[in-house]
Amino acid sequence: MTEAHGSARQNGATPARYAPGTPCWVSLMVHGLTSTQEFYGELFGWEFQPGPLQLGPYVRALLDGQEVAGIGQLPPDRHLPVAWTPYLASEDADTSAETVRLCGGTIGVGPLDAADAGRLAIGSDPSGAVFGIWQAAAHRGTTITGVPGTPAWNELLTYETASVGKFYETVFGYAQEAEASADFDYVTLRIGGRPVAGIHGVGAALSRDRGPHWVTYFEVADADAALTLLTDLGGHVLAPVRDSAHGRVATVSDPEGARFALIQGPR
């Protein structure tokens, strides 16, 4: 389990437009759309409204009427990993997608238009971790952060930070800030001096069944209470709650196996 280094909480406010490279949205593709809505609705207090249908049935999660995240239905014949995917803001999704390819990554979906919401692509870095690219139009991304039920941080779990960090730096323009500790391989990605995401190299400790992957941290008011509710709803605790410099953190999964983290900020 990792920590949310430099958590980019905004105290309920979000910028008028996300700077390129900033995680601006998180999306989950599942087999059971209705049951997944029920799980996250109970866990985070989300409500839902229909979203663009280019990738099949899709809903946007709302908190107090503000857009937080997206959940879509996987085609029945597609046996893909069920995982939360962060979308990184781009001024030009086509150019970003081409840069991904030139830097050794792959593009599996798009670029394509999502109605009038924007333009997207879904790709993977050279180590195989999946992420999205979002060029905003009518939909600019998550419109509320810094309160329980909203994304607080996105972190890449991978083998080592050096090569993959260079990939993200080249594609999205990040400045990298490495941890001073020689035995802790962690890099904070910054845009305009502000921490926006992290990369944690864990070497052989990386789960073989998942490989490199992004983890989204969601803010909760009480980590212990959230874990109790999560298990009551059919979710699973993968790493129990622990105290860190950035709050109380636990790694969990939903009933379909999508992994994410819960973080209760310092009081």
Short mmCIF file of C-alpha atoms in Angstrom, two decimals:
data_model
loop_
_atom_site.label_atom_id
_atom_site.label_comp_id
_atom_site.label_asym_id
_atom_site.label_seq_id
_atom_site.Cartn_x
_atom_site.Cartn_y
_atom_site.Cartn_z
CA MET A 1 0.00 0.00 0.00
CA THR A 2 1.19 3.48 -0.76
CA GLU A 3 0.56 6.94 0.57
CA ALA A 4 -1.08 9.88 -1.14
CA HIS A 5 1.93 12.15 -1.35
CA GLY A 6 1.10 15.84 -1.72
CA SER A 7 -2.62 15.16 -2.04
CA ALA A 8 -4.04 17.80 -4.36
CA ARG A 9 -7.11 18.71 -2.38
CA GLN A 10 -8.96 21.77 -3.59
CA ASN A 11 -11.39 22.30 -0.67
CA GLY A 12 -14.41 21.84 -2.89
CA ALA A 13 -13.21 24.08 -5.73
CA THR A 14 -11.82 23.08 -9.10
CA PRO A 15 -10.07 25.24 -11.70
CA ALA A 16 -12.03 26.73 -14.58
CA ARG A 17 -10.11 24.37 -16.84
CA TYR A 18 -7.64 21.66 -15.92
CA ALA A 19 -4.05 22.33 -16.94
CA PRO A 20 -2.69 19.79 -19.45
CA GLY A 21 -1.38 16.71 -17.65
CA THR A 22 -3.61 17.12 -14.61
CA PRO A 23 -5.82 14.15 -13.71
CA CYS A 24 -9.26 15.57 -14.49
CA TRP A 25 -11.60 12.57 -14.38
CA VAL A 26 -11.74 8.94 -13.27
CA SER A 27 -13.80 6.28 -14.97
CA LEU A 28 -14.68 2.65 -14.24
CA MET A 29 -15.83 0.04 -16.76
CA VAL A 30 -17.76 -2.86 -15.20
CA HIS A 31 -19.92 -5.86 -16.06
CA GLY A 32 -22.80 -5.03 -13.71
CA LEU A 33 -23.62 -1.35 -14.17
CA THR A 34 -26.70 -1.32 -11.94
CA SER A 35 -25.11 -3.21 -9.03
CA THR A 36 -21.98 -1.05 -9.25
CA GLN A 37 -24.07 2.12 -9.05
CA GLU A 38 -25.76 0.73 -5.95
CA PHE A 39 -22.38 -0.04 -4.33
CA TYR A 40 -20.79 3.35 -4.93
CA GLY A 41 -24.04 5.19 -4.30
CA GLU A 42 -24.16 3.70 -0.82
CA LEU A 43 -20.43 4.05 -0.18
CA PHE A 44 -19.91 7.63 -1.34
CA GLY A 45 -23.42 9.07 -1.54
CA TRP A 46 -23.29 9.35 -5.31
CA GLU A 47 -26.29 9.82 -7.56
CA PHE A 48 -26.16 9.11 -11.29
CA GLN A 49 -27.21 10.55 -14.62
CA PRO A 50 -26.72 9.19 -18.16
CA GLY A 51 -23.55 10.17 -20.00
CA PRO A 52 -22.27 9.82 -23.60
CA LEU A 53 -22.95 6.37 -25.09
CA GLN A 54 -20.00 6.11 -27.50
CA LEU A 55 -18.45 3.34 -25.40
CA GLY A 56 -21.77 1.71 -24.48
CA PRO A 57 -24.05 2.40 -21.49
CA TYR A 58 -22.37 5.02 -19.29
CA VAL A 59 -23.37 7.14 -16.29
CA ARG A 60 -21.81 10.08 -14.51
CA ALA A 61 -21.66 10.02 -10.74
CA LEU A 62 -22.86 13.18 -9.01
CA LEU A 63 -22.25 14.47 -5.50
CA ASP A 64 -24.47 17.37 -4.48
CA GLY A 65 -25.24 17.83 -8.16
CA GLN A 66 -21.54 18.10 -9.11
CA GLU A 67 -19.85 15.60 -11.45
CA VAL A 68 -17.35 13.33 -9.72
CA ALA A 69 -16.62 10.22 -11.83
CA GLY A 70 -17.93 7.96 -14.57
CA ILE A 71 -19.03 4.31 -14.69
CA GLY A 72 -19.59 2.39 -17.91
CA GLN A 73 -20.84 -1.04 -18.99
CA LEU A 74 -18.32 -3.43 -20.52
CA PRO A 75 -19.55 -5.33 -23.59
CA PRO A 76 -20.51 -8.88 -22.55
CA ASP A 77 -17.93 -10.40 -24.90
CA ARG A 78 -15.03 -8.30 -23.58
CA HIS A 79 -13.14 -9.87 -20.69
CA LEU A 80 -11.13 -6.83 -19.66
CA PRO A 81 -9.78 -6.00 -16.20
CA VAL A 82 -12.26 -4.03 -14.11
CA ALA A 83 -10.27 -1.02 -12.95
CA TRP A 84 -10.53 2.67 -12.17
CA THR A 85 -8.79 4.67 -14.90
CA PRO A 86 -7.58 8.27 -14.47
CA TYR A 87 -7.95 10.64 -17.42
CA LEU A 88 -5.17 13.18 -17.92
CA ALA A 89 -6.11 16.55 -19.38
CA SER A 90 -4.91 17.43 -22.86
CA GLU A 91 -5.36 20.41 -25.16
CA ASP A 92 -5.20 18.06 -28.16
CA ALA A 93 -6.05 14.39 -27.64
CA ASP A 94 -4.80 13.41 -31.09
CA THR A 95 -1.38 14.96 -30.54
CA SER A 96 -1.13 13.42 -27.07
CA ALA A 97 -2.08 10.00 -28.44
CA GLU A 98 0.53 10.24 -31.15
CA THR A 99 3.16 11.26 -28.58
CA VAL A 100 2.20 8.24 -26.46
CA ARG A 101 2.92 6.00 -29.45
CA LEU A 102 6.20 7.73 -30.26
CA CYS A 103 7.37 7.31 -26.66
CA GLY A 104 6.74 3.57 -26.54
CA GLY A 105 3.19 3.49 -25.21
CA THR A 106 0.10 2.16 -26.95
CA ILE A 107 -3.35 3.55 -27.74
CA GLY A 108 -6.14 1.00 -27.43
CA VAL A 109 -9.20 3.25 -27.89
CA GLY A 110 -9.58 6.42 -29.96
CA PRO A 111 -8.98 9.21 -30.22
CA LEU A 112 -12.74 9.65 -30.60
CA ASP A 113 -15.43 12.19 -29.80
CA ALA A 114 -17.72 11.66 -26.81
CA ALA A 115 -20.69 13.57 -28.25
CA ASP A 116 -20.22 17.24 -27.32
CA ALA A 117 -18.51 16.39 -24.02
CA GLY A 118 -15.00 16.23 -25.43
CA ARG A 119 -12.51 13.97 -27.17
CA LEU A 120 -10.83 10.99 -25.56
CA ALA A 121 -8.28 8.26 -25.99
CA ILE A 122 -7.35 5.32 -23.77
CA GLY A 123 -3.79 4.10 -23.80
CA SER A 124 -1.09 2.44 -21.76
CA ASP A 125 2.44 3.42 -20.83
CA PRO A 126 5.46 1.26 -21.80
CA SER A 127 5.03 -0.84 -18.65
CA GLY A 128 1.38 -1.57 -19.47
CA ALA A 129 -0.44 0.73 -17.02
CA VAL A 130 -3.69 2.01 -18.53
CA PHE A 131 -4.70 5.69 -18.47
CA GLY A 132 -7.04 7.98 -20.37
CA ILE A 133 -6.52 11.23 -22.26
CA TRP A 134 -9.27 13.86 -22.10
CA GLN A 135 -9.64 16.93 -24.33
CA ALA A 136 -12.45 18.86 -22.71
CA ALA A 137 -15.35 20.51 -24.52
CA ALA A 138 -18.72 20.71 -22.76
CA HIS A 139 -17.47 18.33 -20.04
CA ARG A 140 -14.25 19.53 -18.45
CA GLY A 141 -14.00 16.79 -15.82
CA THR A 142 -14.56 16.43 -12.10
CA THR A 143 -16.24 19.58 -10.81
CA ILE A 144 -15.92 19.04 -7.07
CA THR A 145 -12.94 17.86 -5.01
CA GLY A 146 -11.66 18.07 -1.45
CA VAL A 147 -14.80 16.66 0.19
CA PRO A 148 -15.76 13.06 1.09
CA GLY A 149 -16.74 11.01 -1.94
CA THR A 150 -14.40 12.77 -4.39
CA PRO A 151 -11.06 11.76 -5.94
CA ALA A 152 -8.16 13.04 -3.83
CA TRP A 153 -5.09 11.63 -5.60
CA ASN A 154 -3.96 9.32 -8.40
CA GLU A 155 -0.85 7.19 -8.09
CA LEU A 156 0.88 4.79 -10.47
CA LEU A 157 2.14 1.53 -8.97
CA THR A 158 4.92 0.21 -11.19
CA TYR A 159 8.26 -1.60 -11.07
CA GLU A 160 10.52 1.47 -11.03
CA THR A 161 10.05 5.19 -11.55
CA ALA A 162 12.98 6.23 -13.75
CA SER A 163 11.94 5.04 -17.22
CA VAL A 164 8.18 5.33 -16.82
CA GLY A 165 8.58 8.75 -15.20
CA LYS A 166 10.45 9.93 -18.31
CA PHE A 167 7.55 8.69 -20.45
CA TYR A 168 4.95 10.73 -18.55
CA GLU A 169 7.25 13.74 -18.41
CA THR A 170 7.68 13.70 -22.19
CA VAL A 171 4.01 13.08 -23.02
CA PHE A 172 2.37 15.40 -20.49
CA GLY A 173 5.06 17.89 -19.49
CA TYR A 174 5.39 16.97 -15.83
CA ALA A 175 8.19 18.14 -13.60
CA GLN A 176 9.39 15.26 -11.43
CA GLU A 177 10.28 15.50 -7.75
CA ALA A 178 11.92 12.36 -6.38
CA GLU A 179 11.81 11.33 -2.72
CA ALA A 180 15.10 11.94 -0.93
CA SER A 181 15.10 8.44 0.60
CA ALA A 182 17.42 6.01 -1.18
CA ASP A 183 15.26 2.99 -0.27
CA PHE A 184 11.89 4.51 -1.29
CA ASP A 185 11.37 4.82 -5.04
CA TYR A 186 8.72 7.55 -5.32
CA VAL A 187 8.29 10.48 -7.70
CA THR A 188 5.73 13.26 -7.40
CA LEU A 189 4.53 14.65 -10.73
CA ARG A 190 3.99 18.41 -10.77
CA ILE A 191 2.29 20.81 -13.16
CA GLY A 192 3.01 24.51 -12.65
CA GLY A 193 4.69 23.68 -9.35
CA ARG A 194 1.60 21.90 -7.99
CA PRO A 195 1.60 18.16 -7.16
CA VAL A 196 -0.95 16.38 -9.32
CA ALA A 197 -0.04 12.65 -9.23
CA GLY A 198 2.59 10.20 -8.04
CA ILE A 199 4.60 7.23 -9.28
CA HIS A 200 5.64 4.55 -6.80
CA GLY A 201 8.21 1.96 -7.88
CA VAL A 202 7.76 -1.18 -5.79
CA GLY A 203 9.86 -3.67 -7.78
CA ALA A 204 9.12 -7.33 -7.15
CA ALA A 205 6.43 -6.40 -4.61
CA LEU A 206 4.11 -5.45 -7.48
CA SER A 207 1.19 -7.83 -7.75
CA ARG A 208 1.79 -10.25 -10.62
CA ASP A 209 -1.92 -10.63 -11.33
CA ARG A 210 -2.30 -6.90 -11.97
CA GLY A 211 1.06 -5.61 -13.13
CA PRO A 212 1.65 -1.83 -13.26
CA HIS A 213 -1.60 0.08 -12.69
CA TRP A 214 -3.00 3.40 -11.55
CA VAL A 215 -4.75 3.69 -8.18
CA THR A 216 -7.32 6.38 -7.41
CA TYR A 217 -7.65 7.62 -3.82
CA PHE A 218 -11.12 8.73 -2.74
CA GLU A 219 -11.66 11.07 0.20
CA VAL A 220 -13.72 9.77 3.13
CA ALA A 221 -14.74 11.42 6.40
CA ASP A 222 -13.95 8.36 8.53
CA ALA A 223 -11.75 5.59 7.14
CA ASP A 224 -12.79 2.96 9.70
CA ALA A 225 -16.49 3.59 9.18
CA ALA A 226 -15.99 3.56 5.40
CA LEU A 227 -14.24 0.16 5.57
CA THR A 228 -17.09 -1.29 7.63
CA LEU A 229 -19.63 0.00 5.13
CA LEU A 230 -17.57 -1.20 2.18
CA THR A 231 -17.41 -4.78 3.47
CA ASP A 232 -21.12 -4.73 4.31
CA LEU A 233 -21.76 -3.77 0.68
CA GLY A 234 -19.68 -6.68 -0.67
CA GLY A 235 -16.35 -4.90 -1.13
CA HIS A 236 -12.99 -6.22 0.06
CA VAL A 237 -10.18 -4.79 2.19
CA LEU A 238 -6.85 -5.48 0.46
CA ALA A 239 -4.66 -3.58 2.93
CA PRO A 240 -6.09 -2.41 6.27
CA VAL A 241 -6.23 1.20 7.30
CA ARG A 242 -2.93 2.70 8.39
CA ASP A 243 -1.76 6.11 9.47
CA SER A 244 0.46 8.08 7.11
CA ALA A 245 1.78 11.61 6.89
CA HIS A 246 -1.16 12.41 4.63
CA GLY A 247 -3.95 10.83 6.64
CA ARG A 248 -5.45 7.40 7.24
CA VAL A 249 -5.23 5.20 4.15
CA ALA A 250 -6.62 1.79 3.16
CA THR A 251 -6.49 -0.16 -0.11
CA VAL A 252 -9.76 -1.84 -1.11
CA SER A 253 -11.72 -3.29 -4.01
CA ASP A 254 -15.35 -3.20 -5.05
CA PRO A 255 -17.46 -6.36 -5.55
CA GLU A 256 -16.20 -6.77 -9.15
CA GLY A 257 -12.56 -6.43 -8.08
CA ALA A 258 -11.77 -2.84 -9.07
CA ARG A 259 -9.04 -1.61 -6.75
CA PHE A 260 -8.95 1.84 -5.22
CA ALA A 261 -7.88 3.52 -2.00
CA LEU A 262 -9.69 5.40 0.74
CA ILE A 263 -8.04 8.34 2.45
CA GLN A 264 -9.17 10.24 5.51
CA GLY A 265 -7.25 13.50 5.58
CA PRO A 266 -5.41 14.75 8.69
CA ARG A 267 -7.62 16.46 11.24
#
